Amino acid sequence: MSTFNEKLEKYAELIVKVGVNVQPDQKVVINSSVESAPLSRLITKKAYEVGASDVIINWADEEITLLRYQNSPIEIFEKAALHRAAERIELAHENAVFISIVSENPDLLKGVDGKKIAANQKAMGQALEEFRQMIQSNAISWTVVGAASEGWAAKVFPDLPHAEQVPALWEVIFETTRMNTADPIQTWKNHDETLNNKAAYLNEQQYSALHYTAPGTDLTIGLPKDHVWVGAGSYNKQGKEFMANMPTEEVFSCAEKTSVNGYVSSTKPLSYAGNIIDKFKITFKDGRIVDVVAEQGEDILKDLVATDEGSHYLGEVALVPDPSPISQSGILFYNTLFDENASNHLAIGSAYAFNIKGGEDMSREELEKAGVNSSMTHVDFMIGSDKMNIDGITASGDKVPVFRNGDWAF
Ligand code: ZN
Ligand code: ZN
């Protein structure tokens, strides 16, 4: 049995070596809350050990974030912190790698004026346009990883005594990131191969559409010509592999922007901008979202859809088998990094350019023409369950099982 600190150090090593795969003389950027400082320090140490030239930390503090939303006027949120965006873009051009540690209390901004939240999302989205394009074309290496925090752990394990909540959340983070194996780095290599094999099969099929059925769902999603399914690992412009998300269980591609028809119901709450959106149903006509209803957070969801033109359409289409470890844990994380990897999901907003052949080198107009949506937002929401069936529709109109009862049918 290794101690918690030993395990945390191994986790930091996994993030540095597999997550962003730091190369000698590379700069490393870490976005972290102050509560995750112990992990950030270990990541910094491991990054220097493999030859990083500099490690730059952007700290955030939830109490201060909340005070800002409670006290600053809306005009502050409408004007993005352009200098912060400029720094990020400059570092990306220097080929830095970006590590985001997520640990947010899902209810942090509950009760805060939703207009401030929407204004902030929009302003940051605009300021980070260039950065987002670099991320969405895999120009640089980046990863999103989790770290337990008091606020988050209390939400996930409300029935546990306070002192046991954070350790319990760490334990499931370690479990779902395959840290509880003899050699996590090798385990991740094998996992990467498994997902890549599924992606390769789907790429060969080149279905023209997927048809989803489940209670509350009857949705057809057209897939663009030459779409590309991608597994866990991605390759940056220098050909270095990285894992954009840890954990990851998904194989994903993009929707043909104007060929989505029918309705889909959420199967898990969506934690978005410090609020929970739950039990919602979205209806599409020719790709466009024409109706949205939610039992909880309907206004927040409507604001999200109204962000810009592209946020009225789907970007990503992701397949995650229900028997995946995160789903089987039965735990609701109220955090998209984890919950999206428990379930088939879709993203409102932009698609990844690399989900279409040659997309990395296409302009925004060319991508749009190919049916690949762009938006300043990208928000995953969960639709999968063990009751979901998906058929692939071939060019000649035949239906082929892709998912049955929430699991791969091939
Ligand atoms: Zn996804
Ligand atoms: Zn996504």
Tab-separated table of C-alpha atoms and ligand atoms in Angstrom:
chain	number	residue	atom	x	y	z
A	1	MET	CA	0.000	0.000	0.000
A	2	SER	CA	1.467	3.311	-1.016
A	3	THR	CA	0.745	6.416	0.997
A	4	PHE	CA	-1.464	9.157	-0.367
A	5	ASN	CA	1.547	11.377	-1.090
A	6	GLU	CA	3.294	8.647	-3.063
A	7	LYS	CA	0.158	8.130	-5.092
A	8	LEU	CA	-0.251	11.839	-5.715
A	9	GLU	CA	3.342	11.984	-6.962
A	10	LYS	CA	2.663	9.083	-9.350
A	11	TYR	CA	-0.453	10.900	-10.548
A	12	ALA	CA	1.642	14.018	-11.219
A	13	GLU	CA	4.103	11.877	-13.167
A	14	LEU	CA	1.272	10.374	-15.247
A	15	ILE	CA	-0.039	13.875	-16.042
A	16	VAL	CA	3.425	15.089	-17.104
A	17	LYS	CA	4.489	12.008	-19.092
A	18	VAL	CA	1.189	10.783	-20.592
A	19	GLY	CA	-1.182	13.748	-20.182
A	20	VAL	CA	0.871	16.453	-21.906
A	21	ASN	CA	4.028	14.420	-22.614
A	22	VAL	CA	6.407	17.260	-21.707
A	23	GLN	CA	9.478	17.477	-23.959
A	24	PRO	CA	12.916	18.867	-23.043
A	25	ASP	CA	13.053	22.699	-23.049
A	26	GLN	CA	9.276	23.020	-23.257
A	27	LYS	CA	7.299	25.500	-21.173
A	28	VAL	CA	4.485	24.138	-19.014
A	29	VAL	CA	1.403	26.135	-18.032
A	30	ILE	CA	-0.760	24.930	-15.114
A	31	ASN	CA	-4.225	26.304	-14.341
A	32	SER	CA	-4.991	25.365	-10.769
A	33	SER	CA	-7.070	26.390	-7.801
A	34	VAL	CA	-5.131	27.242	-4.647
A	35	GLU	CA	-6.696	24.182	-3.056
A	36	SER	CA	-4.879	21.972	-5.597
A	37	ALA	CA	-1.470	23.460	-4.762
A	38	PRO	CA	0.017	20.146	-3.501
A	39	LEU	CA	-0.705	18.477	-6.854
A	40	SER	CA	0.499	21.539	-8.794
A	41	ARG	CA	3.796	21.508	-6.911
A	42	LEU	CA	4.337	17.827	-7.722
A	43	ILE	CA	3.483	18.407	-11.394
A	44	THR	CA	6.010	21.262	-11.420
A	45	LYS	CA	8.676	19.018	-9.903
A	46	LYS	CA	7.992	16.195	-12.390
A	47	ALA	CA	7.952	18.618	-15.321
A	48	TYR	CA	11.423	19.925	-14.421
A	49	GLU	CA	12.639	16.328	-14.002
A	50	VAL	CA	11.820	15.585	-17.643
A	51	GLY	CA	13.502	18.803	-18.784
A	52	ALA	CA	10.847	21.539	-18.848
A	53	SER	CA	12.411	24.990	-19.235
A	54	ASP	CA	9.768	26.854	-17.229
A	55	VAL	CA	6.556	26.103	-15.320
A	56	ILE	CA	3.997	28.918	-15.167
A	57	ILE	CA	1.079	28.718	-12.755
A	58	ASN	CA	-2.254	30.532	-13.022
A	59	TRP	CA	-3.918	30.370	-9.616
A	60	ALA	CA	-7.626	30.705	-8.971
A	61	ASP	CA	-9.461	30.831	-5.675
A	62	GLU	CA	-13.138	29.939	-5.444
A	63	GLU	CA	-13.933	32.274	-2.570
A	64	ILE	CA	-12.491	35.183	-4.524
A	65	THR	CA	-14.289	34.090	-7.713
A	66	LEU	CA	-17.584	34.087	-5.817
A	67	LEU	CA	-16.915	37.505	-4.224
A	68	ARG	CA	-16.144	38.897	-7.667
A	69	TYR	CA	-19.458	37.669	-9.085
A	70	GLN	CA	-21.319	39.012	-6.060
A	71	ASN	CA	-19.709	42.445	-6.122
A	72	SER	CA	-18.324	43.413	-9.539
A	73	PRO	CA	-20.786	45.043	-11.950
A	74	ILE	CA	-21.769	43.229	-15.158
A	75	GLU	CA	-19.597	45.573	-17.297
A	76	ILE	CA	-16.534	43.971	-15.713
A	77	PHE	CA	-17.615	40.559	-17.005
A	78	GLU	CA	-18.463	41.906	-20.439
A	79	LYS	CA	-14.845	43.012	-20.870
A	80	ALA	CA	-12.673	39.951	-20.814
A	81	ALA	CA	-9.308	39.966	-19.151
A	82	LEU	CA	-7.617	40.458	-22.512
A	83	HIS	CA	-4.114	40.534	-21.051
A	84	ARG	CA	-4.633	37.084	-19.537
A	85	ALA	CA	-5.852	35.740	-22.874
A	86	ALA	CA	-2.872	37.388	-24.631
A	87	GLU	CA	-0.434	35.641	-22.314
A	88	ARG	CA	-2.025	32.284	-22.993
A	89	ILE	CA	-1.935	32.811	-26.762
A	90	GLU	CA	1.713	33.910	-26.669
A	91	LEU	CA	2.705	30.817	-24.680
A	92	ALA	CA	0.769	28.590	-27.080
A	93	HIS	CA	2.765	30.064	-29.985
A	94	GLU	CA	5.911	29.146	-28.049
A	95	ASN	CA	4.650	25.539	-28.079
A	96	ALA	CA	3.996	25.435	-24.333
A	97	VAL	CA	1.850	22.589	-22.968
A	98	PHE	CA	-1.279	23.380	-20.936
A	99	ILE	CA	-2.492	21.461	-17.887
A	100	SER	CA	-5.872	22.367	-16.403
A	101	ILE	CA	-6.654	20.939	-12.986
A	102	VAL	CA	-10.406	20.932	-12.377
A	103	SER	CA	-11.716	20.827	-8.823
A	104	GLU	CA	-14.671	23.232	-8.858
A	105	ASN	CA	-17.488	23.194	-6.383
A	106	PRO	CA	-20.398	22.539	-8.807
A	107	ASP	CA	-22.695	24.858	-6.832
A	108	LEU	CA	-20.203	27.713	-6.418
A	109	LEU	CA	-22.136	30.262	-8.461
A	110	LYS	CA	-25.640	29.115	-7.543
A	111	GLY	CA	-27.785	32.205	-7.037
A	112	VAL	CA	-25.332	34.528	-8.806
A	113	ASP	CA	-26.830	36.701	-11.578
A	114	GLY	CA	-26.893	34.417	-14.648
A	115	LYS	CA	-26.315	37.403	-16.939
A	116	LYS	CA	-22.895	37.959	-15.362
A	117	ILE	CA	-22.004	34.305	-15.928
A	118	ALA	CA	-23.173	34.417	-19.553
A	119	ALA	CA	-21.311	37.715	-20.132
A	120	ASN	CA	-18.109	36.245	-18.730
A	121	GLN	CA	-18.390	33.068	-20.828
A	122	LYS	CA	-18.979	35.118	-23.955
A	123	ALA	CA	-16.188	37.640	-23.322
A	124	MET	CA	-13.628	34.974	-22.452
A	125	GLY	CA	-14.781	32.941	-25.460
A	126	GLN	CA	-14.117	35.875	-27.768
A	127	ALA	CA	-10.777	36.782	-26.191
A	128	LEU	CA	-9.563	33.190	-26.409
A	129	GLU	CA	-10.725	32.591	-30.002
A	130	GLU	CA	-7.183	32.070	-31.328
A	131	PHE	CA	-6.201	29.861	-28.395
A	132	ARG	CA	-9.306	27.746	-28.859
A	133	GLN	CA	-8.521	27.239	-32.524
A	134	MET	CA	-5.053	25.992	-31.590
A	135	ILE	CA	-6.591	23.566	-29.096
A	136	GLN	CA	-9.260	22.414	-31.513
A	137	SER	CA	-6.750	21.692	-34.245
A	138	ASN	CA	-4.302	19.949	-31.854
A	139	ALA	CA	-1.605	22.515	-32.620
A	140	ILE	CA	-0.467	22.192	-28.993
A	141	SER	CA	-0.577	19.572	-26.248
A	142	TRP	CA	-3.079	20.041	-23.459
A	143	THR	CA	-4.805	18.014	-20.796
A	144	VAL	CA	-7.628	18.368	-18.293
A	145	VAL	CA	-7.308	16.386	-15.064
A	146	GLY	CA	-9.223	16.285	-11.787
A	147	ALA	CA	-8.235	16.999	-8.187
A	148	ALA	CA	-10.448	16.547	-5.142
A	149	SER	CA	-11.509	19.691	-3.288
A	150	GLU	CA	-13.727	20.184	-0.239
A	151	GLY	CA	-16.604	21.831	-2.082
A	152	TRP	CA	-16.635	19.295	-4.894
A	153	ALA	CA	-16.228	16.270	-2.578
A	154	ALA	CA	-19.120	17.460	-0.384
A	155	LYS	CA	-21.359	17.555	-3.463
A	156	VAL	CA	-20.340	14.057	-4.642
A	157	PHE	CA	-20.444	12.406	-1.191
A	158	PRO	CA	-23.009	14.373	0.839
A	159	ASP	CA	-23.703	11.427	3.152
A	160	LEU	CA	-20.105	10.796	4.226
A	161	PRO	CA	-18.655	12.433	7.356
A	162	HIS	CA	-16.880	15.659	6.356
A	163	ALA	CA	-13.382	14.297	7.045
A	164	GLU	CA	-13.945	11.342	4.690
A	165	GLN	CA	-15.302	13.268	1.700
A	166	VAL	CA	-12.042	14.509	0.139
A	167	PRO	CA	-10.187	11.177	0.567
A	168	ALA	CA	-13.190	9.361	-0.964
A	169	LEU	CA	-13.170	11.634	-4.012
A	170	TRP	CA	-9.415	11.212	-4.436
A	171	GLU	CA	-9.888	7.444	-4.333
A	172	VAL	CA	-12.402	7.497	-7.211
A	173	ILE	CA	-10.206	9.912	-9.162
A	174	PHE	CA	-7.320	7.444	-8.788
A	175	GLU	CA	-9.577	4.509	-9.674
A	176	THR	CA	-10.999	6.110	-12.820
A	177	THR	CA	-7.605	7.353	-14.024
A	178	ARG	CA	-6.292	3.787	-13.727
A	179	MET	CA	-3.833	4.849	-11.036
A	180	ASN	CA	-4.691	1.728	-9.031
A	181	THR	CA	-2.781	-0.500	-11.451
A	182	ALA	CA	0.774	-1.797	-11.142
A	183	ASP	CA	2.059	0.410	-13.970
A	184	PRO	CA	-0.358	3.261	-14.766
A	185	ILE	CA	1.743	4.563	-17.686
A	186	GLN	CA	1.668	1.149	-19.418
A	187	THR	CA	-2.025	0.695	-18.537
A	188	TRP	CA	-2.769	3.978	-20.300
A	189	LYS	CA	-0.865	2.834	-23.400
A	190	ASN	CA	-3.034	-0.301	-23.571
A	191	HIS	CA	-6.224	1.682	-22.967
A	192	ASP	CA	-5.233	4.096	-25.746
A	193	GLU	CA	-4.841	1.167	-28.150
A	194	THR	CA	-8.268	-0.281	-27.270
A	195	LEU	CA	-10.028	3.013	-28.001
A	196	ASN	CA	-7.986	3.569	-31.173
A	197	ASN	CA	-9.161	0.184	-32.488
A	198	LYS	CA	-12.813	1.203	-32.050
A	199	ALA	CA	-12.115	4.492	-33.807
A	200	ALA	CA	-10.356	2.703	-36.671
A	201	TYR	CA	-13.358	0.417	-37.228
A	202	LEU	CA	-15.797	3.350	-37.303
A	203	ASN	CA	-13.508	5.250	-39.684
A	204	GLU	CA	-13.640	2.335	-42.093
A	205	GLN	CA	-17.456	2.222	-41.981
A	206	GLN	CA	-17.923	5.951	-42.741
A	207	TYR	CA	-21.604	5.880	-41.743
A	208	SER	CA	-23.600	8.727	-43.209
A	209	ALA	CA	-25.570	9.095	-39.973
A	210	LEU	CA	-26.168	7.653	-36.512
A	211	HIS	CA	-29.678	6.991	-35.234
A	212	TYR	CA	-30.102	7.133	-31.430
A	213	THR	CA	-33.056	5.649	-29.569
A	214	ALA	CA	-33.672	5.507	-25.812
A	215	PRO	CA	-36.462	6.614	-23.470
A	216	GLY	CA	-36.932	10.318	-24.270
A	217	THR	CA	-34.596	10.166	-27.259
A	218	ASP	CA	-35.140	9.679	-30.986
A	219	LEU	CA	-32.359	11.504	-32.766
A	220	THR	CA	-30.622	11.209	-36.111
A	221	ILE	CA	-27.192	12.796	-36.396
A	222	GLY	CA	-25.713	13.142	-39.863
A	223	LEU	CA	-21.947	12.675	-40.087
A	224	PRO	CA	-19.950	14.746	-42.584
A	225	LYS	CA	-18.116	13.192	-45.511
A	226	ASP	CA	-14.570	12.175	-44.480
A	227	HIS	CA	-15.341	12.501	-40.768
A	228	VAL	CA	-12.681	11.078	-38.467
A	229	TRP	CA	-13.337	9.193	-35.226
A	230	VAL	CA	-10.650	9.713	-32.606
A	231	GLY	CA	-9.780	7.633	-29.525
A	232	ALA	CA	-8.002	8.653	-26.335
A	233	GLY	CA	-4.652	9.954	-27.515
A	234	SER	CA	-4.098	12.876	-29.876
A	235	TYR	CA	-0.982	14.047	-31.708
A	236	ASN	CA	0.147	17.673	-31.741
A	237	LYS	CA	1.739	19.487	-34.701
A	238	GLN	CA	5.159	18.088	-33.722
A	239	GLY	CA	3.753	14.558	-33.779
A	240	LYS	CA	3.968	14.138	-29.984
A	241	GLU	CA	1.127	12.195	-28.412
A	242	PHE	CA	-0.938	13.610	-25.519
A	243	MET	CA	-4.169	12.784	-23.661
A	244	ALA	CA	-6.549	15.741	-23.746
A	245	ASN	CA	-8.631	14.303	-20.905
A	246	MET	CA	-7.740	12.015	-18.012
A	247	PRO	CA	-9.863	10.018	-17.469
A	248	THR	CA	-11.085	9.396	-20.990
A	249	GLU	CA	-13.312	6.586	-22.237
A	250	GLU	CA	-14.679	8.170	-25.392
A	251	VAL	CA	-14.366	7.694	-29.123
A	252	PHE	CA	-15.588	10.860	-30.799
A	253	SER	CA	-16.205	12.624	-34.090
A	254	CYS	CA	-18.293	15.577	-35.273
A	255	ALA	CA	-21.878	16.070	-36.422
A	256	GLU	CA	-22.785	17.340	-39.880
A	257	LYS	CA	-23.955	20.738	-38.709
A	258	THR	CA	-27.306	20.941	-40.541
A	259	SER	CA	-28.227	17.222	-40.528
A	260	VAL	CA	-29.381	16.691	-36.957
A	261	ASN	CA	-33.088	15.952	-36.502
A	262	GLY	CA	-35.262	14.758	-33.630
A	263	TYR	CA	-34.994	15.056	-29.863
A	264	VAL	CA	-32.623	13.939	-27.156
A	265	SER	CA	-32.953	13.778	-23.362
A	266	SER	CA	-30.170	14.234	-20.841
A	267	THR	CA	-29.374	11.295	-18.572
A	268	LYS	CA	-27.089	13.077	-16.103
A	269	PRO	CA	-27.049	16.561	-14.587
A	270	LEU	CA	-24.799	19.003	-16.392
A	271	SER	CA	-22.531	21.181	-14.294
A	272	TYR	CA	-22.069	24.394	-16.268
A	273	ALA	CA	-20.601	27.703	-15.148
A	274	GLY	CA	-21.119	27.029	-11.448
A	275	ASN	CA	-24.711	25.842	-11.866
A	276	ILE	CA	-26.530	22.544	-12.380
A	277	ILE	CA	-28.752	21.953	-15.407
A	278	ASP	CA	-30.807	18.779	-15.028
A	279	LYS	CA	-33.471	16.650	-16.721
A	280	PHE	CA	-33.508	18.489	-20.015
A	281	LYS	CA	-34.679	17.735	-23.525
A	282	ILE	CA	-33.366	19.381	-26.690
A	283	THR	CA	-35.128	19.276	-30.056
A	284	PHE	CA	-33.311	19.788	-33.371
A	285	LYS	CA	-34.526	20.647	-36.836
A	286	ASP	CA	-32.009	20.623	-39.701
A	287	GLY	CA	-29.253	20.850	-37.128
A	288	ARG	CA	-30.595	23.865	-35.292
A	289	ILE	CA	-31.814	23.708	-31.695
A	290	VAL	CA	-35.470	24.719	-31.908
A	291	ASP	CA	-36.668	23.823	-28.420
A	292	VAL	CA	-35.140	23.425	-24.969
A	293	VAL	CA	-36.885	22.371	-21.773
A	294	ALA	CA	-35.243	21.604	-18.420
A	295	GLU	CA	-36.588	20.749	-14.980
A	296	GLN	CA	-33.617	22.543	-13.411
A	297	GLY	CA	-31.492	25.375	-14.815
A	298	GLU	CA	-33.612	26.014	-17.931
A	299	ASP	CA	-32.610	29.704	-18.070
A	300	ILE	CA	-28.894	28.864	-17.846
A	301	LEU	CA	-29.302	26.300	-20.638
A	302	LYS	CA	-31.168	28.805	-22.805
A	303	ASP	CA	-28.403	31.379	-22.212
A	304	LEU	CA	-25.838	28.777	-23.235
A	305	VAL	CA	-27.688	28.011	-26.485
A	306	ALA	CA	-27.961	31.757	-27.160
A	307	THR	CA	-24.192	32.388	-26.767
A	308	ASP	CA	-23.669	32.813	-30.537
A	309	GLU	CA	-24.915	31.378	-33.837
A	310	GLY	CA	-22.803	28.211	-33.558
A	311	SER	CA	-24.113	27.413	-30.083
A	312	HIS	CA	-27.478	26.623	-31.706
A	313	TYR	CA	-25.856	23.570	-33.322
A	314	LEU	CA	-24.005	20.413	-32.316
A	315	GLY	CA	-20.257	19.974	-32.541
A	316	GLU	CA	-18.911	16.789	-30.999
A	317	VAL	CA	-20.524	13.343	-31.092
A	318	ALA	CA	-18.988	10.936	-28.564
A	319	LEU	CA	-19.513	7.254	-27.856
A	320	VAL	CA	-18.815	5.863	-24.379
A	321	PRO	CA	-19.902	2.354	-23.409
A	322	ASP	CA	-22.084	2.169	-20.304
A	323	PRO	CA	-19.856	-0.583	-18.792
A	324	SER	CA	-16.956	1.922	-18.568
A	325	PRO	CA	-15.440	2.174	-15.063
A	326	ILE	CA	-16.843	5.652	-14.413
A	327	SER	CA	-20.376	4.613	-15.290
A	328	GLN	CA	-20.063	1.439	-13.242
A	329	SER	CA	-18.876	3.411	-10.205
A	330	GLY	CA	-22.449	4.708	-10.148
A	331	ILE	CA	-21.089	8.005	-8.853
A	332	LEU	CA	-22.437	11.270	-10.153
A	333	PHE	CA	-19.481	13.652	-10.244
A	334	TYR	CA	-21.266	16.895	-11.203
A	335	ASN	CA	-18.177	17.514	-13.290
A	336	THR	CA	-18.144	17.083	-17.047
A	337	LEU	CA	-14.612	15.671	-17.234
A	338	PHE	CA	-15.820	12.645	-15.283
A	339	ASP	CA	-19.526	12.471	-16.130
A	340	GLU	CA	-18.970	12.738	-19.901
A	341	ASN	CA	-16.733	9.690	-19.676
A	342	ALA	CA	-19.533	7.688	-18.097
A	343	SER	CA	-21.914	8.255	-20.945
A	344	ASN	CA	-22.551	8.795	-24.608
A	345	HIS	CA	-22.532	12.543	-25.020
A	346	LEU	CA	-22.883	15.389	-27.474
A	347	ALA	CA	-21.459	18.882	-27.376
A	348	ILE	CA	-23.360	22.059	-28.074
A	349	GLY	CA	-21.098	24.422	-30.035
A	350	SER	CA	-17.808	23.968	-31.817
A	351	ALA	CA	-16.522	20.729	-33.260
A	352	TYR	CA	-12.859	19.739	-33.329
A	353	ALA	CA	-11.196	20.464	-36.662
A	354	PHE	CA	-9.279	17.183	-36.534
A	355	ASN	CA	-12.590	15.280	-36.660
A	356	ILE	CA	-12.602	15.784	-40.409
A	357	LYS	CA	-9.888	14.709	-42.837
A	358	GLY	CA	-7.454	17.592	-43.355
A	359	GLY	CA	-9.448	19.784	-40.961
A	360	GLU	CA	-6.353	20.980	-39.083
A	361	ASP	CA	-5.333	22.976	-42.156
A	362	MET	CA	-8.786	24.283	-43.100
A	363	SER	CA	-9.948	27.838	-42.498
A	364	ARG	CA	-13.083	28.429	-40.471
A	365	GLU	CA	-15.030	29.004	-43.696
A	366	GLU	CA	-13.771	25.753	-45.200
A	367	LEU	CA	-14.716	23.856	-42.052
A	368	GLU	CA	-18.177	25.407	-42.090
A	369	LYS	CA	-18.570	24.366	-45.729
A	370	ALA	CA	-17.604	20.805	-44.828
A	371	GLY	CA	-20.377	20.778	-42.202
A	372	VAL	CA	-18.106	21.275	-39.178
A	373	ASN	CA	-19.658	23.672	-36.667
A	374	SER	CA	-17.765	26.502	-35.027
A	375	SER	CA	-18.733	28.501	-31.957
A	376	MET	CA	-17.007	30.233	-29.094
A	377	THR	CA	-18.467	27.604	-26.794
A	378	HIS	CA	-18.230	23.820	-26.488
A	379	VAL	CA	-20.280	22.174	-23.755
A	380	ASP	CA	-20.706	18.409	-23.462
A	381	PHE	CA	-23.949	16.973	-22.157
A	382	MET	CA	-24.701	13.374	-21.291
A	383	ILE	CA	-27.338	11.307	-23.064
A	384	GLY	CA	-26.212	7.677	-22.648
A	385	SER	CA	-27.646	4.859	-20.561
A	386	ASP	CA	-27.936	1.089	-20.635
A	387	LYS	CA	-31.193	1.602	-22.542
A	388	MET	CA	-29.614	3.371	-25.490
A	389	ASN	CA	-29.381	1.781	-28.933
A	390	ILE	CA	-27.503	3.359	-31.831
A	391	ASP	CA	-27.578	2.322	-35.455
A	392	GLY	CA	-25.087	3.361	-38.072
A	393	ILE	CA	-26.742	4.283	-41.353
A	394	THR	CA	-24.709	3.354	-44.396
A	395	ALA	CA	-24.521	5.283	-47.663
A	396	SER	CA	-27.068	2.857	-49.154
A	397	GLY	CA	-29.465	3.379	-46.215
A	398	ASP	CA	-28.836	0.114	-44.365
A	399	LYS	CA	-28.915	0.144	-40.575
A	400	VAL	CA	-26.030	-1.493	-38.715
A	401	PRO	CA	-25.934	-1.885	-34.906
A	402	VAL	CA	-23.246	0.321	-33.317
A	403	PHE	CA	-24.535	0.315	-29.721
A	404	ARG	CA	-26.957	-2.094	-28.067
A	405	ASN	CA	-28.195	-1.535	-24.513
A	406	GLY	CA	-25.499	1.037	-23.935
A	407	ASP	CA	-22.522	-1.035	-25.088
A	408	TRP	CA	-20.528	-1.509	-28.270
A	409	ALA	CA	-22.275	-3.812	-30.734
A	410	PHE	CA	-19.045	-4.638	-32.617
B	1	ZN	ZN	-16.258	14.304	-25.369
B	2	ZN	ZN	-16.364	17.762	-25.578
